[in-house]
Amino acid sequence: MGRYIVCIVWGIIFTFIIGFIGAPLTQSTYNPVTLLIIGAVFGLLFSLTIPKITAKSYNDDSAYNK
């Protein structure tokens, strides 16, 4: 459970940084609510896919490797 929370929080932080820098470059408005949702979704997706990718590259007895 902790992995999901940490990935979601870091996804939100990185999305805020990218949105803060990217909004003036694309001449759009900085909308934190949209960035919060996008960051949470990407954080959750990364926390679900990264263990499956790393389990296939490292042979162990975890549930993800089967």
Coordinates of C-alpha atoms in Angstrom, one line a residue:
M1 CA 0.0 0.0 0.0
G2 CA 2.9 2.3 0.7
R3 CA 4.3 1.9 -2.8
Y4 CA 1.0 3.2 -4.3
I5 CA 0.9 6.3 -2.0
V6 CA 4.5 7.2 -2.6
C7 CA 4.2 6.8 -6.4
I8 CA 1.0 8.9 -6.5
V9 CA 2.5 11.7 -4.4
W10 CA 5.7 11.8 -6.5
G11 CA 3.6 11.6 -9.7
I12 CA 1.6 14.6 -8.5
I13 CA 4.7 16.6 -7.6
F14 CA 6.4 16.0 -10.9
T15 CA 3.2 16.8 -12.8
F16 CA 2.9 20.1 -10.9
I17 CA 6.5 21.0 -11.9
I18 CA 6.1 20.0 -15.5
G19 CA 2.8 21.9 -15.7
F20 CA 4.3 25.0 -14.0
I21 CA 7.1 25.1 -16.6
G22 CA 5.1 24.0 -19.5
A23 CA 2.1 26.3 -19.2
P24 CA 4.0 29.5 -20.1
L25 CA 5.8 27.7 -22.9
T26 CA 2.6 26.6 -24.5
Q27 CA 0.8 29.9 -23.6
S28 CA -1.9 28.2 -21.6
T29 CA -3.2 28.6 -18.1
Y30 CA -1.8 26.8 -15.1
N31 CA -4.7 24.6 -13.8
P32 CA -3.6 22.8 -10.6
V33 CA -6.8 20.7 -10.3
T34 CA -6.3 19.1 -13.8
L35 CA -2.6 18.5 -12.9
L36 CA -3.6 16.9 -9.6
I37 CA -5.8 14.4 -11.4
I38 CA -3.3 13.7 -14.2
G39 CA -0.5 13.2 -11.7
A40 CA -2.5 10.8 -9.6
V41 CA -3.5 8.7 -12.6
F42 CA 0.1 8.5 -13.9
G43 CA 1.4 7.7 -10.4
L44 CA -1.1 4.9 -10.0
L45 CA -0.2 3.5 -13.4
F46 CA 3.5 3.6 -12.7
S47 CA 3.0 1.9 -9.3
L48 CA 1.1 -0.9 -11.0
T49 CA 3.4 -1.5 -14.0
I50 CA 6.9 -1.1 -12.6
P51 CA 6.8 -4.2 -10.3
K52 CA 5.6 -6.3 -13.2
I53 CA 8.4 -5.1 -15.5
T54 CA 11.1 -5.6 -12.9
A55 CA 9.8 -9.0 -11.8
K56 CA 10.2 -10.3 -15.4
S57 CA 13.8 -9.1 -15.6
Y58 CA 14.8 -10.5 -12.2
N59 CA 13.9 -14.1 -11.4
D60 CA 12.6 -14.4 -7.9
D61 CA 9.8 -16.2 -6.1
S62 CA 7.4 -13.2 -5.9
A63 CA 3.8 -13.3 -7.0
Y64 CA 4.6 -10.9 -9.9
N65 CA 7.1 -13.3 -11.5
K66 CA 4.5 -16.1 -12.0

